[in-house]
mmCIF file of N, CA and C in Angstrom:
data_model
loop_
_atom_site.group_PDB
_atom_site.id
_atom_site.type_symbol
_atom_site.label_atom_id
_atom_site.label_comp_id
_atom_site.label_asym_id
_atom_site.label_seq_id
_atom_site.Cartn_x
_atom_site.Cartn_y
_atom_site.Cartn_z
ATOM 1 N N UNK A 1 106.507 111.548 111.829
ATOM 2 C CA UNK A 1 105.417 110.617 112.056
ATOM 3 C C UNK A 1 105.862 109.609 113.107
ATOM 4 N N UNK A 2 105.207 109.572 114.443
ATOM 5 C CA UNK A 2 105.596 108.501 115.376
ATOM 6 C C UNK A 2 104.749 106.853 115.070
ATOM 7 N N UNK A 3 105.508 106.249 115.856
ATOM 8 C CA UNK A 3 105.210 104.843 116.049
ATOM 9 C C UNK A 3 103.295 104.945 115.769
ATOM 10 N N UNK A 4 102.465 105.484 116.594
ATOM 11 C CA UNK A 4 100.804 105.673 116.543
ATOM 12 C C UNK A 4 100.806 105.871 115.069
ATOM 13 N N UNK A 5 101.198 106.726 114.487
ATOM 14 C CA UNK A 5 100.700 107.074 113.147
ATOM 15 C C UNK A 5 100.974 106.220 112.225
ATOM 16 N N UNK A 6 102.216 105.803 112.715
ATOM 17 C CA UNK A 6 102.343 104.582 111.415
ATOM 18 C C UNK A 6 101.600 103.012 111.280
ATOM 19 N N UNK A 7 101.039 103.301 112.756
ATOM 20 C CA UNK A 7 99.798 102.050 112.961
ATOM 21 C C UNK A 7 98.652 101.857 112.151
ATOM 22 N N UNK A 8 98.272 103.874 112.307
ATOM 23 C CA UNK A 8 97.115 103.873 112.072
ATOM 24 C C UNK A 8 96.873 104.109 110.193
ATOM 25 N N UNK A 9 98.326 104.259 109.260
ATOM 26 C CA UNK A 9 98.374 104.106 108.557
ATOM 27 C C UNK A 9 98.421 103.235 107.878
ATOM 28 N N UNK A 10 99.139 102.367 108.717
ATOM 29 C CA UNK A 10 99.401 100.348 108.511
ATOM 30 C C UNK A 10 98.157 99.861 108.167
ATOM 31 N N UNK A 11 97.347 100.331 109.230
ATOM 32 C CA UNK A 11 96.120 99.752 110.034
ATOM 33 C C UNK A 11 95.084 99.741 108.275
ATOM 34 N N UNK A 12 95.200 101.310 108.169
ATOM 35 C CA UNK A 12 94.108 101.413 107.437
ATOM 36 C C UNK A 12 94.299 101.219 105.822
ATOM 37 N N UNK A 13 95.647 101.342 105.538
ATOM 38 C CA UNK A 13 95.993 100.470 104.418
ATOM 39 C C UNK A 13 95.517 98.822 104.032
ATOM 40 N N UNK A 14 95.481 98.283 105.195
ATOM 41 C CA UNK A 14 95.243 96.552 104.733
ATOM 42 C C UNK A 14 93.875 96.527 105.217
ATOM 43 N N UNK A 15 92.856 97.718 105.041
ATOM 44 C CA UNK A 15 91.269 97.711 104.946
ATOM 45 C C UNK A 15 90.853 97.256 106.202
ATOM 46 N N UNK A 16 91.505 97.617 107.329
ATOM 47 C CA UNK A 16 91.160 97.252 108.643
ATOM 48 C C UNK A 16 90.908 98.306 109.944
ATOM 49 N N UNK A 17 89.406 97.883 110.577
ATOM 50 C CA UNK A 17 89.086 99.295 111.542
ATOM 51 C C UNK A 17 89.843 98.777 112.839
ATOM 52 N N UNK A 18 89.827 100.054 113.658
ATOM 53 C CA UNK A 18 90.584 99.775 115.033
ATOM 54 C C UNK A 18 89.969 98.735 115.579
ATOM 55 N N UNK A 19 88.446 98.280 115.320
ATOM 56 C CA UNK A 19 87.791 97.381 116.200
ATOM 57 C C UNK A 19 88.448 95.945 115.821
ATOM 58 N N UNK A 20 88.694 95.724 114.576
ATOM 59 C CA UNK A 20 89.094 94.379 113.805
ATOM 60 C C UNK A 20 90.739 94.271 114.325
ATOM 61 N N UNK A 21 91.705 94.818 114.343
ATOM 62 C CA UNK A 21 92.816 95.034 114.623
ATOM 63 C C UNK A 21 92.850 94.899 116.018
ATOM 64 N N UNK A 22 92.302 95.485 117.062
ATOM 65 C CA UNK A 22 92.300 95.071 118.421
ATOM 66 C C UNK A 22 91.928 93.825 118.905
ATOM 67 N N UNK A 23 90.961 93.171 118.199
ATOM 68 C CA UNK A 23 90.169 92.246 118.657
ATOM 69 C C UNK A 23 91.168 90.938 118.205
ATOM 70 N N UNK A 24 91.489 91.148 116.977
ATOM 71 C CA UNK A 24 92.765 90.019 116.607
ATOM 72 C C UNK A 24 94.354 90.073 117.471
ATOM 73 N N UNK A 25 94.681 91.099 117.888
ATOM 74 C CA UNK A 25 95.759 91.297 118.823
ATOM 75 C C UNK A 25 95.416 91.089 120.292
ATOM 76 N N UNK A 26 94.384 91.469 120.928
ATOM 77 C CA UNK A 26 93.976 90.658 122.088
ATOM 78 C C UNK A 26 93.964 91.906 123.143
ATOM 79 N N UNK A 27 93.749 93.003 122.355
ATOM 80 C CA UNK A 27 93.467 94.388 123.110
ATOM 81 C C UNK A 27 92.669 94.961 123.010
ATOM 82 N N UNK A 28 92.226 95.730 124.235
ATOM 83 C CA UNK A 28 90.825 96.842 124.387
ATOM 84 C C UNK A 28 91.402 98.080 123.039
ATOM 85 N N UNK A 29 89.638 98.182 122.477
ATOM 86 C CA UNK A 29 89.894 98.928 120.881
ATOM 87 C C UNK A 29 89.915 100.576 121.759
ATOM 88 N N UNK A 30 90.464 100.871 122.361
ATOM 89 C CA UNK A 30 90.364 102.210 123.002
ATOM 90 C C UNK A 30 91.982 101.690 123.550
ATOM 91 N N UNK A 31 92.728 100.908 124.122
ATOM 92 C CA UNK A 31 94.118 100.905 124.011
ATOM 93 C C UNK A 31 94.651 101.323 122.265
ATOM 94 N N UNK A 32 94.181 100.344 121.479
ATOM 95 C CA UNK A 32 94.943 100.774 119.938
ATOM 96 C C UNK A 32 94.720 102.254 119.754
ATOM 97 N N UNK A 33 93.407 102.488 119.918
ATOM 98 C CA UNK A 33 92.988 104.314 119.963
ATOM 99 C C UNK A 33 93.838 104.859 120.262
ATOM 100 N N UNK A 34 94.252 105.012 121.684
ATOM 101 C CA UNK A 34 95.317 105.492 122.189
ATOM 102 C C UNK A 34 96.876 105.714 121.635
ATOM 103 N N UNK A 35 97.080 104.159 121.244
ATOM 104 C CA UNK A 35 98.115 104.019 120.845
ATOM 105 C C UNK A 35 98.499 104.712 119.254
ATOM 106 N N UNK A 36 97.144 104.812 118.037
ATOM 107 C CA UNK A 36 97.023 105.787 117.393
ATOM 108 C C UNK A 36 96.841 107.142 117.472
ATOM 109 N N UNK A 37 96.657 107.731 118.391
ATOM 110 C CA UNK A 37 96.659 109.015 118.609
ATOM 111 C C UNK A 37 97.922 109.728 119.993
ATOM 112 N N UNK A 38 98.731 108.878 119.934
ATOM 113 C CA UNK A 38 99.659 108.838 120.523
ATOM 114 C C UNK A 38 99.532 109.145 121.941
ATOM 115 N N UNK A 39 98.263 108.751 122.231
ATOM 116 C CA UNK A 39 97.617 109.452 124.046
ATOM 117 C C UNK A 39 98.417 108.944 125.533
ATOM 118 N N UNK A 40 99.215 107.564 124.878
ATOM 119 C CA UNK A 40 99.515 106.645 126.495
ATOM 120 C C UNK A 40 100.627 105.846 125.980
ATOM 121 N N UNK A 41 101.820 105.858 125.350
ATOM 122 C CA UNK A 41 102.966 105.195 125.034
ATOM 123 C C UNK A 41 102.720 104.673 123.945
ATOM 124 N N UNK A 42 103.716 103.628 123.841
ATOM 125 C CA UNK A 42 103.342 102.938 122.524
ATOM 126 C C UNK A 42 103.274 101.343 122.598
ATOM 127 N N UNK A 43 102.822 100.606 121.821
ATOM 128 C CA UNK A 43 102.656 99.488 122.499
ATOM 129 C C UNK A 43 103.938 98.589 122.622
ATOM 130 N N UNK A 44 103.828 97.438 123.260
ATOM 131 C CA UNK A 44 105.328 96.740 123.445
ATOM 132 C C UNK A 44 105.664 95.808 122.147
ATOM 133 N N UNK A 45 107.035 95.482 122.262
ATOM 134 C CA UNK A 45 107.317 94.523 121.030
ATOM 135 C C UNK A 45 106.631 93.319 120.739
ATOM 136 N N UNK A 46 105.931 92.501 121.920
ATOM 137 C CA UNK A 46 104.986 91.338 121.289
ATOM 138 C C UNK A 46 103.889 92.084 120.372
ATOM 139 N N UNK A 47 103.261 93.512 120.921
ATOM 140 C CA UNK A 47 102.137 93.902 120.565
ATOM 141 C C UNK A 47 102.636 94.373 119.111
ATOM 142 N N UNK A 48 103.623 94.673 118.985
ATOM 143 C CA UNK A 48 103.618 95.341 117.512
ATOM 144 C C UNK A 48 104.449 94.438 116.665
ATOM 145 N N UNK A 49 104.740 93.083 116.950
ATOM 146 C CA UNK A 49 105.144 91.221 116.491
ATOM 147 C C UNK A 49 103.655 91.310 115.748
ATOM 148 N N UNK A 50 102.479 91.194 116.889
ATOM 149 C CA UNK A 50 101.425 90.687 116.533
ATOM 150 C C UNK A 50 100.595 91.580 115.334
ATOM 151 N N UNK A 51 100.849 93.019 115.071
ATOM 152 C CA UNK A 51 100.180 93.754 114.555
ATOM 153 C C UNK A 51 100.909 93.266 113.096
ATOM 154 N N UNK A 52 102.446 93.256 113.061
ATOM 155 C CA UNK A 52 102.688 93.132 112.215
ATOM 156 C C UNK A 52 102.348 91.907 111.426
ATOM 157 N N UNK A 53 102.470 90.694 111.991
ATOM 158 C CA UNK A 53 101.794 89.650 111.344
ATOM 159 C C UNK A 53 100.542 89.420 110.533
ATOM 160 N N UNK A 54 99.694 89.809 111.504
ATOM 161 C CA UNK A 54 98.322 90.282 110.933
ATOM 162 C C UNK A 54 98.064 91.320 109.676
ATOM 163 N N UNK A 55 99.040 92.283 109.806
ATOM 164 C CA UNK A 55 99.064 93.496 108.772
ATOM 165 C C UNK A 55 99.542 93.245 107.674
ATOM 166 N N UNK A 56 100.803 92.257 107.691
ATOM 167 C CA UNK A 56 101.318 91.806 107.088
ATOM 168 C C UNK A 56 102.738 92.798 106.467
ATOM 169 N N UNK A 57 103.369 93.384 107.290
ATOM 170 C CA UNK A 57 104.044 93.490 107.369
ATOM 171 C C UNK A 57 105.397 93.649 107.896
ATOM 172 N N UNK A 58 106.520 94.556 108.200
ATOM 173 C CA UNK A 58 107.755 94.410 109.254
ATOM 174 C C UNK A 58 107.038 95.309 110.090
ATOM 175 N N UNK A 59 108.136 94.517 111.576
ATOM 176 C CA UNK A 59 107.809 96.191 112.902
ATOM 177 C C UNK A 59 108.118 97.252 112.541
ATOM 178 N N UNK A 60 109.733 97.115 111.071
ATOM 179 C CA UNK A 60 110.469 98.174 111.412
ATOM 180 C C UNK A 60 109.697 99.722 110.691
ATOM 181 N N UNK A 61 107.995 99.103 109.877
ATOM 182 C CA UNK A 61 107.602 100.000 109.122
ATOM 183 C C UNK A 61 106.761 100.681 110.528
ATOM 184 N N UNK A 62 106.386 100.226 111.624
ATOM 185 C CA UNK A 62 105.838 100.940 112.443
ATOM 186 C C UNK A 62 106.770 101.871 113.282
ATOM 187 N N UNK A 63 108.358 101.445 113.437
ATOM 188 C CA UNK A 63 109.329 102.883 113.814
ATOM 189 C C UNK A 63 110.182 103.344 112.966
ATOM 190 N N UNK A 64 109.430 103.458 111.645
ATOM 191 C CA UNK A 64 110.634 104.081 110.896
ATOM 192 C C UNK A 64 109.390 105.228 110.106
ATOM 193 N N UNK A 65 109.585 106.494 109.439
ATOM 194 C CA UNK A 65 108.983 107.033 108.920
ATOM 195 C C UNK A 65 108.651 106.736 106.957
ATOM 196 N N UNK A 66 107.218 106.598 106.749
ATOM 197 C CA UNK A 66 107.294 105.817 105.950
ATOM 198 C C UNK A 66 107.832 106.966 104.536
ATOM 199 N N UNK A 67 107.854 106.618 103.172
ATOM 200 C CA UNK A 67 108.400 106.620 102.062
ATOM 201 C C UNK A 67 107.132 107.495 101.627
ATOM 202 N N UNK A 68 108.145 108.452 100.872
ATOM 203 C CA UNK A 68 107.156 109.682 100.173
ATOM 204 C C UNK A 68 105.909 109.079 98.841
ATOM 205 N N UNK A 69 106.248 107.876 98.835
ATOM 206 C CA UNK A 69 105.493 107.144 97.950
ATOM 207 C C UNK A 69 104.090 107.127 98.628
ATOM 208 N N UNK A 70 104.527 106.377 99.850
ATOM 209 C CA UNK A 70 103.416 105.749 100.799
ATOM 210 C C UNK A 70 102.832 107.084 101.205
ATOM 211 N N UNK A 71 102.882 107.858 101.500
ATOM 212 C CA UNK A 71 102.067 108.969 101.927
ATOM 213 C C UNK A 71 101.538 109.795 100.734
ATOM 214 N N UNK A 72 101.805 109.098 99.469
ATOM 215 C CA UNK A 72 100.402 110.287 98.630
ATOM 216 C C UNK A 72 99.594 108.886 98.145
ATOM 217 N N UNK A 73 99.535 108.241 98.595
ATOM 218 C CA UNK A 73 98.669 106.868 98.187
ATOM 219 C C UNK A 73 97.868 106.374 99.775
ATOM 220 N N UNK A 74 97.893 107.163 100.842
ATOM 221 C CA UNK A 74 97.642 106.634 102.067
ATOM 222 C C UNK A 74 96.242 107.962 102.163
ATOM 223 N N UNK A 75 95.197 107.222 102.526
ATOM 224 C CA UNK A 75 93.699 107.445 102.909
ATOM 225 C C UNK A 75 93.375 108.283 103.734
ATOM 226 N N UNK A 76 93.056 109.144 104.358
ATOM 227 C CA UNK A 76 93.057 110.193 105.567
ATOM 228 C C UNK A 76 92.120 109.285 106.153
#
């Protein structure tokens, strides 16, 4: 699971759409798109400071692969 996926798992765990999440980080909701579907890099360390704050959690859960826990409790 790369950096995108664990966004978009982050993302949708704390009940939040790409539009709400972009708009609070200060990015076009078709950059986060991207950045969830792994289309155009990944975003930089302020950008994923800011995601994490908001999400409320660490960066290191967006580059690390998450816990077999978290993936049978995570939403398609």
């Amino acid at each position: 699971m790369g950096v995108g996926e664990n966004i978009a798992r982050i993302r949708a765990r704390a009940g939040m759409t790409q539009a709400e999440l972009s708009e609070k980080i200060g990015i076009h909701v078709v950059t986060l798109s991207n950045w969830e579907r792994e289309k155009r890099g990944d975003p930089g360390a302020k950008d994923l400071q800011r995601m994490a704050q908001i999400l409320g959690c660490g960066v290191e859960e967006f580059l690390n692969p998450p816990k077999a826990s978290e993936l049978t409790h995570t939403k398609a």
